[in-house]
Tab-separated table of C-alpha atoms and ligand atoms in Angstrom:
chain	number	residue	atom	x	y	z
A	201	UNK	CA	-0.064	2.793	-31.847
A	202	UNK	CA	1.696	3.992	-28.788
A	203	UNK	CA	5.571	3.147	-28.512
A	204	UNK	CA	6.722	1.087	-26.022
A	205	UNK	CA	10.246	1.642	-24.134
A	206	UNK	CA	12.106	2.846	-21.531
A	207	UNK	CA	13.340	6.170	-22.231
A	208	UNK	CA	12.636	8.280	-19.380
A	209	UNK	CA	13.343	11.354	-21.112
A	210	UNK	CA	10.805	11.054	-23.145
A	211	UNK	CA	8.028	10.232	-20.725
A	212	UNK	CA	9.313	13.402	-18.843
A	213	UNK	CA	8.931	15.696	-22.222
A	214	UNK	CA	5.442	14.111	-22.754
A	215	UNK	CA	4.125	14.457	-19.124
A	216	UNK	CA	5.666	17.889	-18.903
A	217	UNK	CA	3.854	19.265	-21.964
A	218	UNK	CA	0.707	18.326	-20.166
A	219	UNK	CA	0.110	14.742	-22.292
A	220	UNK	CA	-0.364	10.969	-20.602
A	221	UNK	CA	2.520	8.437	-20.380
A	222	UNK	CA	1.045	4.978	-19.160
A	223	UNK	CA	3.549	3.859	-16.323
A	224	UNK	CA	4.886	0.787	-14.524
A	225	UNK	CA	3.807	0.214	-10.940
A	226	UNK	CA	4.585	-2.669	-8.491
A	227	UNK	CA	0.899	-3.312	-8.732
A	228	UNK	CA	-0.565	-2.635	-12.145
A	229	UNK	CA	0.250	-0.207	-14.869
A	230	UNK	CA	-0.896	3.266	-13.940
A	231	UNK	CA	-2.175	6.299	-16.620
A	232	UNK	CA	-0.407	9.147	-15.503
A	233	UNK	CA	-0.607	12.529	-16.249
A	234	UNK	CA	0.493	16.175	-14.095
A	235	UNK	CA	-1.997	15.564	-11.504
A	236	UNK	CA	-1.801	19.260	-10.879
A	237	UNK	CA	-2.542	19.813	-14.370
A	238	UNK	CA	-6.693	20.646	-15.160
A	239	UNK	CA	-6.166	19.527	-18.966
A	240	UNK	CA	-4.302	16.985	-18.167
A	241	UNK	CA	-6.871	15.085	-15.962
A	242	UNK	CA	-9.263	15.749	-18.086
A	243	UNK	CA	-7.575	13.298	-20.397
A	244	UNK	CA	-7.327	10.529	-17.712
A	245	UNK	CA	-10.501	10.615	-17.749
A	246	UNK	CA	-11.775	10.690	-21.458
A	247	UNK	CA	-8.795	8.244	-22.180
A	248	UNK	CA	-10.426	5.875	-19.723
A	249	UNK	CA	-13.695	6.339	-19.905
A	250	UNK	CA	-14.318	6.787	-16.680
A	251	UNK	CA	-16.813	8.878	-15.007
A	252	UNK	CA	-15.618	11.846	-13.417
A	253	UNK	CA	-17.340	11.224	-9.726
A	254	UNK	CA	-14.631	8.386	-9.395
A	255	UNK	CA	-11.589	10.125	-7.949
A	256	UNK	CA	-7.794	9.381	-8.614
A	257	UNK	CA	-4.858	8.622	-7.088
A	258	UNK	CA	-2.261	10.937	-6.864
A	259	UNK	CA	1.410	9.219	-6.765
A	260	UNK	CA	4.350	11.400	-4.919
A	261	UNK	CA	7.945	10.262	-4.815
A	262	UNK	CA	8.121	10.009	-0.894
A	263	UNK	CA	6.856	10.941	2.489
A	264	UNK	CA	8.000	14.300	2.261
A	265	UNK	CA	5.892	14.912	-0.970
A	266	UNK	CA	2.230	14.144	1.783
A	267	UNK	CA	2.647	17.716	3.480
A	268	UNK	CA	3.192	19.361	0.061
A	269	UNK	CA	-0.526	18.102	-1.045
A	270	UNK	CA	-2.679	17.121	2.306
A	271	UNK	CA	-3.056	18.400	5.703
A	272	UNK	CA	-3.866	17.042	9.419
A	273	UNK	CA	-1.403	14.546	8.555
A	274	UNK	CA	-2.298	11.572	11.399
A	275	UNK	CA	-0.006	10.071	13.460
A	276	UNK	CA	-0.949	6.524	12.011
A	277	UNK	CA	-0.709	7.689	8.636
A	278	UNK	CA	2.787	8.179	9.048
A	279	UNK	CA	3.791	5.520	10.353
A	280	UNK	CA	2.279	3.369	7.639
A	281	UNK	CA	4.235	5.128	5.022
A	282	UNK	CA	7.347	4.535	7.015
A	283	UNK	CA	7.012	1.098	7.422
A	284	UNK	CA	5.361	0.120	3.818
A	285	UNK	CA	6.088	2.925	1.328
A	286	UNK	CA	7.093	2.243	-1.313
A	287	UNK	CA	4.953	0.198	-1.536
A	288	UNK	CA	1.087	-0.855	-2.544
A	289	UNK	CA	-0.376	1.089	0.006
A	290	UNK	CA	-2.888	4.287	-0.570
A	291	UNK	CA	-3.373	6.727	2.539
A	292	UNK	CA	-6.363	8.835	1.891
A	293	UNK	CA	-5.638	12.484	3.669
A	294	UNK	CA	-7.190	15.597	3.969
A	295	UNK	CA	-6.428	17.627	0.658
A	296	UNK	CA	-5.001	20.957	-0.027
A	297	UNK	CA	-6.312	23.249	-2.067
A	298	UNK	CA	-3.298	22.952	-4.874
A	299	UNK	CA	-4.724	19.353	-5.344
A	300	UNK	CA	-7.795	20.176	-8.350
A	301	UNK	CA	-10.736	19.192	-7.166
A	302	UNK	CA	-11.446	17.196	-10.225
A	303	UNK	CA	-8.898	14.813	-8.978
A	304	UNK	CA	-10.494	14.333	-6.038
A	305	UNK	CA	-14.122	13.912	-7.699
A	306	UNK	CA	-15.118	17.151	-5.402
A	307	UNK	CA	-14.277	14.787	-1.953
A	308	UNK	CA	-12.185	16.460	0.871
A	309	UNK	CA	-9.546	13.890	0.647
A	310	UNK	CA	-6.688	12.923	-1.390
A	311	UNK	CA	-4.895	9.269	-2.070
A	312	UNK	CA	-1.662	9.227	-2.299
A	313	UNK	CA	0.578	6.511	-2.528
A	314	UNK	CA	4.738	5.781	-3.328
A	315	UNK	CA	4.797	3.161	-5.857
A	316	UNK	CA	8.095	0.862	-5.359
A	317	UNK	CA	9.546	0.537	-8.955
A	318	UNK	CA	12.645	2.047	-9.731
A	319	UNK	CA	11.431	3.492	-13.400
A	320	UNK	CA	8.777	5.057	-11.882
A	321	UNK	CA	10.771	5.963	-9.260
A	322	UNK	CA	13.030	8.197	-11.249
A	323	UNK	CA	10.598	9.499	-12.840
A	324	UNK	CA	8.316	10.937	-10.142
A	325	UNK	CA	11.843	12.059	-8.335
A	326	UNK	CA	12.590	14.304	-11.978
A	327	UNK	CA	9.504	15.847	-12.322
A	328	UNK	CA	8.199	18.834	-10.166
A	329	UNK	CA	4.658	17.908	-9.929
A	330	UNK	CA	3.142	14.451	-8.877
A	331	UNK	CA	1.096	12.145	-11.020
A	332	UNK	CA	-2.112	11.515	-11.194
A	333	UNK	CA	-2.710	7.934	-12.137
A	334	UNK	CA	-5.483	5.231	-12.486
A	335	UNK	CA	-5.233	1.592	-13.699
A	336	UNK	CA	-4.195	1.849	-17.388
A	337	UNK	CA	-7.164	0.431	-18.255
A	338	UNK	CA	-10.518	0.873	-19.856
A	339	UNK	CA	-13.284	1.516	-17.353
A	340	UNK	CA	-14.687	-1.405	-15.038
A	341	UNK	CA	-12.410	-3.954	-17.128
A	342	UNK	CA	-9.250	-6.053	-15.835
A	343	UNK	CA	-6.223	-4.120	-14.737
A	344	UNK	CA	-2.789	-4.205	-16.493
A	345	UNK	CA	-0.123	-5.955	-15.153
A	346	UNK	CA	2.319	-5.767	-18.371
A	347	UNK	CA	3.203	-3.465	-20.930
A	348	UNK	CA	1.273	-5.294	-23.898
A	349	UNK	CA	-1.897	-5.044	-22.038
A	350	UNK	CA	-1.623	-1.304	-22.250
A	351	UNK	CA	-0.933	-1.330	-25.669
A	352	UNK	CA	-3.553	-3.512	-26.239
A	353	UNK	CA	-6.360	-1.371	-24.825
A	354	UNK	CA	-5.124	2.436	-25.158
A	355	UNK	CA	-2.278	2.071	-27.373
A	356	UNK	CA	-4.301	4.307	-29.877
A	357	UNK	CA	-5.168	6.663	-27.113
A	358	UNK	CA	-1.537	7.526	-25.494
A	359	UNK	CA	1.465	8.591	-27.390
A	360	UNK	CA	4.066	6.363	-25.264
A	361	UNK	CA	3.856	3.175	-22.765
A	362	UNK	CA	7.032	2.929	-19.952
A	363	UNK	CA	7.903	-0.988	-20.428
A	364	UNK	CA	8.981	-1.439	-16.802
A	365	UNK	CA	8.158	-5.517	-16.867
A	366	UNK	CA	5.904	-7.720	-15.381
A	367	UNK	CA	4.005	-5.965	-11.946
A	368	UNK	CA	5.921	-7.802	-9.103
A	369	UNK	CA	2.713	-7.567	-6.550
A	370	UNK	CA	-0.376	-7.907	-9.470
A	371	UNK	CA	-2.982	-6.839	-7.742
A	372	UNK	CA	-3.763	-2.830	-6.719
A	373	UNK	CA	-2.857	-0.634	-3.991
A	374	UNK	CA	-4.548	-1.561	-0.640
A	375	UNK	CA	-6.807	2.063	0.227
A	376	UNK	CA	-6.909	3.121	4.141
A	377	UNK	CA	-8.607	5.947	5.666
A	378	UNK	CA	-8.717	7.985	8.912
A	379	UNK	CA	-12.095	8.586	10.341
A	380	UNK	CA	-11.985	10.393	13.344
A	381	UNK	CA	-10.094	7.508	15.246
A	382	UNK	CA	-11.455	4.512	13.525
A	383	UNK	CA	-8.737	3.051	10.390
A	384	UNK	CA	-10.947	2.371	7.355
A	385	UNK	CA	-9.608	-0.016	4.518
A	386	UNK	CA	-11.892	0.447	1.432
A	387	UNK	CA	-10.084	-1.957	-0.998
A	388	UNK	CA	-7.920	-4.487	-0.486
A	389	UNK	CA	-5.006	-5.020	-2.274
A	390	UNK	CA	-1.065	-5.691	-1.795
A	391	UNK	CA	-0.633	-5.009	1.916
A	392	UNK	CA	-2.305	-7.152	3.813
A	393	UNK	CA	-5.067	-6.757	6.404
A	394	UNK	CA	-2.754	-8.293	8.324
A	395	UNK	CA	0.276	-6.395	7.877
A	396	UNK	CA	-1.442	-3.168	8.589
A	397	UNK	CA	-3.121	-4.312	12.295
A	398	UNK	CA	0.084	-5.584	13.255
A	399	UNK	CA	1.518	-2.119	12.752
A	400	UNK	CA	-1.325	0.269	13.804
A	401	UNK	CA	-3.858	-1.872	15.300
A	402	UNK	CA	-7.542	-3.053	14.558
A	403	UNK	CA	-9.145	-1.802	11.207
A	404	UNK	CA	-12.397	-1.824	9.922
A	405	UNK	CA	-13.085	-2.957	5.847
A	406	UNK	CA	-15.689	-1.468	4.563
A	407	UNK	CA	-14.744	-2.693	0.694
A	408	UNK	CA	-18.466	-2.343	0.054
A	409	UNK	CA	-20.864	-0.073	-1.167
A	410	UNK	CA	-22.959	-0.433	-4.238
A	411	UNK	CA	-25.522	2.767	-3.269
A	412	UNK	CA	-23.035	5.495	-2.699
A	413	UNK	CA	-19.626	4.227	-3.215
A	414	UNK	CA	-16.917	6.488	-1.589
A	415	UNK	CA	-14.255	4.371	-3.477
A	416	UNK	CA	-15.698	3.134	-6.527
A	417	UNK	CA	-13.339	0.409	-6.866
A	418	UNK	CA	-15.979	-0.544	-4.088
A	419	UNK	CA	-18.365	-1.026	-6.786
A	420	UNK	CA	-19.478	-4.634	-7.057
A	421	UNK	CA	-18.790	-5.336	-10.657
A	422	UNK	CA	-15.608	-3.758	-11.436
A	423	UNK	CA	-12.409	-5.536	-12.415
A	424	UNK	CA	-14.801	-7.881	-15.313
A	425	UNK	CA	-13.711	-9.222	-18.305
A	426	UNK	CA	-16.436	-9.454	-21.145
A	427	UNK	CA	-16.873	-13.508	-20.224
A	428	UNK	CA	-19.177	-14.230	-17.741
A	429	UNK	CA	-17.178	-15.297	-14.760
A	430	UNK	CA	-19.042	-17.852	-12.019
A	431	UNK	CA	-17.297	-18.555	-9.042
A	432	UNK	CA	-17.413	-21.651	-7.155
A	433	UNK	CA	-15.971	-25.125	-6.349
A	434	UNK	CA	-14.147	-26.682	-9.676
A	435	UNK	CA	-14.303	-30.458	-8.226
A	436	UNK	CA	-17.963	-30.885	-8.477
A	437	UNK	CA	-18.755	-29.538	-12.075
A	438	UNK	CA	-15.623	-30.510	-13.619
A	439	UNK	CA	-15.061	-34.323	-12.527
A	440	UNK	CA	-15.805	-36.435	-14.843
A	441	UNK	CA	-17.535	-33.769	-17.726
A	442	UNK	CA	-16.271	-32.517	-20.528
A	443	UNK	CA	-16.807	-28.852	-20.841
A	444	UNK	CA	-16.817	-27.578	-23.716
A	445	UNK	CA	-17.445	-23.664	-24.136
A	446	UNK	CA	-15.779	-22.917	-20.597
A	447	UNK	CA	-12.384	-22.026	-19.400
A	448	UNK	CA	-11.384	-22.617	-15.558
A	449	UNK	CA	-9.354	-20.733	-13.601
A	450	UNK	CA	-7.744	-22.606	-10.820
A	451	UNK	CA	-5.707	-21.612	-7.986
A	452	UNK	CA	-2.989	-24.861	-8.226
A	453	UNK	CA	-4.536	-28.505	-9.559
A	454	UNK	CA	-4.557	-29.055	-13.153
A	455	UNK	CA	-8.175	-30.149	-14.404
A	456	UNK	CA	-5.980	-30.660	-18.139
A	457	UNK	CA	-8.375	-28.446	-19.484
A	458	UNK	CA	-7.443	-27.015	-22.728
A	459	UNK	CA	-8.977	-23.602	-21.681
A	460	UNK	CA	-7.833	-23.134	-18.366
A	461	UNK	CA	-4.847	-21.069	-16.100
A	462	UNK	CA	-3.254	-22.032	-13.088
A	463	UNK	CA	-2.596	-19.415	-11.190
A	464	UNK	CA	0.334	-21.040	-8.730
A	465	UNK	CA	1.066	-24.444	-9.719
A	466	UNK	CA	2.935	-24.593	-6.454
A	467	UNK	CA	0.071	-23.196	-4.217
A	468	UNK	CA	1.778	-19.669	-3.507
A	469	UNK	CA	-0.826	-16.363	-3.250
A	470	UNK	CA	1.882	-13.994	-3.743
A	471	UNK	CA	2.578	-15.686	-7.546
A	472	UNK	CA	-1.361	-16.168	-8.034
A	473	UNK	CA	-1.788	-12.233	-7.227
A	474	UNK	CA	1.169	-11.995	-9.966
A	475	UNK	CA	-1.075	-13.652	-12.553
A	476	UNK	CA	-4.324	-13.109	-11.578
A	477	UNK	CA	-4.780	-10.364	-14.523
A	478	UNK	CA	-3.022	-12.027	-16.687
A	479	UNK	CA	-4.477	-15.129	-16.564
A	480	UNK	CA	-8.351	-13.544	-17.021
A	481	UNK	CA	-6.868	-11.512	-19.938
A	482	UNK	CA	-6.048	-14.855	-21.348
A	483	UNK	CA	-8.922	-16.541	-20.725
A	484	UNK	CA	-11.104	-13.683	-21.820
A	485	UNK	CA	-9.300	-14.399	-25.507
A	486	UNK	CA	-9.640	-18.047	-26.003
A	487	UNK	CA	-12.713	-19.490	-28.138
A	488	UNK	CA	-15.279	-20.213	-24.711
A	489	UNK	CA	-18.634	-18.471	-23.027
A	490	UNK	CA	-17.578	-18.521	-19.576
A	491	UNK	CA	-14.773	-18.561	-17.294
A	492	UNK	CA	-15.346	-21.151	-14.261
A	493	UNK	CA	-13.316	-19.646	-11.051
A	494	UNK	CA	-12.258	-21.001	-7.769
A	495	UNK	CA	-11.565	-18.631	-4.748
A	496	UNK	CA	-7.743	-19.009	-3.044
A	497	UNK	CA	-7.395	-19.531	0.247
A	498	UNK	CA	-8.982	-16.336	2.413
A	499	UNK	CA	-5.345	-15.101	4.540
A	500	UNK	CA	-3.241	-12.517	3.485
A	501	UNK	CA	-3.073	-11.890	-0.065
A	502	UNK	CA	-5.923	-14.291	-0.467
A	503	UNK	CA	-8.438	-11.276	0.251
A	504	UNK	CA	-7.387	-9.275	-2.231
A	505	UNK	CA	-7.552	-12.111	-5.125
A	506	UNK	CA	-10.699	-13.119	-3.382
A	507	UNK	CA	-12.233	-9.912	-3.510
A	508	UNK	CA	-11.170	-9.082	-7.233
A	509	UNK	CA	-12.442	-12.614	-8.364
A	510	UNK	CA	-16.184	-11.848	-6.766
A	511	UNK	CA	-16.197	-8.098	-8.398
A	512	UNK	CA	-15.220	-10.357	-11.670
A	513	UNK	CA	-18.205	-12.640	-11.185
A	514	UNK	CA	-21.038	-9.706	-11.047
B	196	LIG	O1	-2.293	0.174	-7.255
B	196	LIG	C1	-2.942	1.188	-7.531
B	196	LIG	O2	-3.537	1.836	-6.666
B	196	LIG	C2	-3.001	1.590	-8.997
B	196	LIG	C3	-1.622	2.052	-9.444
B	196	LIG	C4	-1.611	2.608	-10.847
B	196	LIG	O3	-1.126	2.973	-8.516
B	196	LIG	N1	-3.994	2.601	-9.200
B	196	LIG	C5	-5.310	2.331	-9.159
B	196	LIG	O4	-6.114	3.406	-9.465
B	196	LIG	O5	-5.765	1.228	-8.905
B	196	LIG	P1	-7.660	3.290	-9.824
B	196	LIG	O6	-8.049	4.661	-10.178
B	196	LIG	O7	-7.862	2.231	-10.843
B	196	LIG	O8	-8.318	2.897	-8.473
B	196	LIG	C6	-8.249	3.845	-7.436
B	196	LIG	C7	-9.389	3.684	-6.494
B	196	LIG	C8	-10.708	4.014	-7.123
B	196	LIG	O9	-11.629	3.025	-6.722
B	196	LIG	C9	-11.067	5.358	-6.493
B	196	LIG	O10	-12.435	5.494	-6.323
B	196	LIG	C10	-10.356	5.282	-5.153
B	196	LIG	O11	-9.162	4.607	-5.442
B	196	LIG	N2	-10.021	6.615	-4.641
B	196	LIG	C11	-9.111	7.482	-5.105
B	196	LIG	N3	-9.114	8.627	-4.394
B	196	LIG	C12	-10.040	8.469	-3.430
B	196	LIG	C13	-10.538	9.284	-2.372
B	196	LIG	N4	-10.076	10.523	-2.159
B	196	LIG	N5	-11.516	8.778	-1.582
B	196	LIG	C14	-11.998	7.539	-1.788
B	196	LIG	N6	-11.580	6.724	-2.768
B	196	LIG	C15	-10.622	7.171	-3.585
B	197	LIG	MG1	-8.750	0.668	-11.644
């Protein structure tokens, strides 16, 4: 079993002698190890189980870090991370050659991102390499968003779990490109669509791509719990039947299931992106065949829930 706390020393002695320390993010709970570290990425990827043509993202305590680690640095790229780092916001850049290649699964480019949590903060601003870090979770399944789902999953795999609390945002780092002048987003995630063009101007999404994914969170089942998941309107099936064998996940009415999560009694996407792992964690436990789903409402935050809901239903 892995032990859970909040002793920073520790996860500094562990990362420094090359081993993983699962830490808190604002989005989910990250594996990280010494991204610049061979043997240590290596285990990322065993821990996981994840293939190695599915690259990682490298997490740097600030701005400053980006020129240490990519190169041809674009004007727009800066001014994202001035505006939302830290934050939940990955800039894919041009790597150096200090940045392994296995980290990169061979591609030219590097993510990087700032996560906004103090922990993690003062961690990545008292070590003297930057951390390599993937959802803390097994392969293709549901994201962390707490402590106890680590442990739950790779607590016999990792020696130590940073409890930093609940993830404030829930949902991953939104992913944005440069190619040649055209902005890219290939996944969606805690800043908004939105937020971006307001800053920088008209994007394109290109979140899909089952043939040859370039960001295999791209890939169209990914995110799944082991219950089939069907997505659709709640009203019709539900009124009036008694459904045994199903949970429901609803965005905010109450069908008085016994099996089912409300993701924002109140209506709110930012608290429904908050529990959206949580809540298919949960259902994925109780005593039924499938989880029935409802999409949120398709602004802002929305996407992001929307789009991890439909990689759930594959
Ligand atoms: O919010 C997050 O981004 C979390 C926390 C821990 O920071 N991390 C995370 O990592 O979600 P992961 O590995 O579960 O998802 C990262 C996604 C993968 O789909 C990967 O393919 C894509 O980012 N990715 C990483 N580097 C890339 C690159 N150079 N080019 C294209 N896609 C890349
Ligand atoms: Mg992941």
């Amino acid at each position: 079993m892995a032990e859970t706390g909040t002793n920073l020393k520790k996860a500094i002695a562990l990362l420094t002698a090359g081993e993983l320390v699962a830490i808190p993010t604002e989005t989910v709970y990250g594996l990280a190890g010494n991204a610049l570290n061979l043997s240590s990425v290596t285990k990322i990827f065993e821990v996981k189980g994840r293939p190695q043509f599915d690259p990682l993202i490298v997490h740097v305590p600030g701005f400053a870090a980006v020129e240490l680690y990519a190169q041809n640095i674009p004007r727009q790229a800066k001014l994202l991370a001035e505006r939302f780092w830290p934050g939940p916001l990955t800039l894919l850049l041009p790597k150096k050659k200090i940045i392994p290649d296995l980290v990169t699964a061979g591609l030219d480019t590097v993510g990087l991102r700032c996560p906004d949590h103090t922990l993690t903060h003062q961690l990545l601003t008292s070590i003297p390499f930057p951390l390599a870090a993937p959802s803390a979770n097994p392969f293709g399944y549901v994201s962390p968003t707490r402590a106890e789902h680590v442990e739950e999953q790779l607590g016999d795999k990792i020696q130590y779990i940073l409890d930093g609390g609940p993830c404030s945002i829930g949902v991953e780092s939104t992913i944005i490109g440069f190619e040649n002048e055209a902005l890219v987003i290939y996944r969606l995630g805690g800043i908004t669509q939105e937020q971006i063009e307001s800053l920088i101007g008209e994007t394109i999404l290109r979140t899909h791509s089952s043939s040859n994914p370039k960001s295999p969170g791209q890939l169209e089942s990914h995110y799944a719990p082991r219950k089939k998941v069907i997505l659709g309107d709640l009203k019709e099936p539900l009124l009036g039947h008694q459904l045994q064998d199903t949970g429901i996940l609803s965005f905010q009415h109450d069908f008085h299931s016994p099996f089912q999560f409300i993701l924002s009694p109140t209506g709110q996407l930012d608290e429904a992106a908050q529990n959206l792992f949580s809540a298919l964690r949960y259902l994925d436990k109780l005593p039924i065949n499938t989880i029935l789903a409802e999409t949120v409402p398709d602004v802002g935050l929305g996407k992001a829930i929307n789009d991890r809901l439909r990689r759930a239903a594959r």
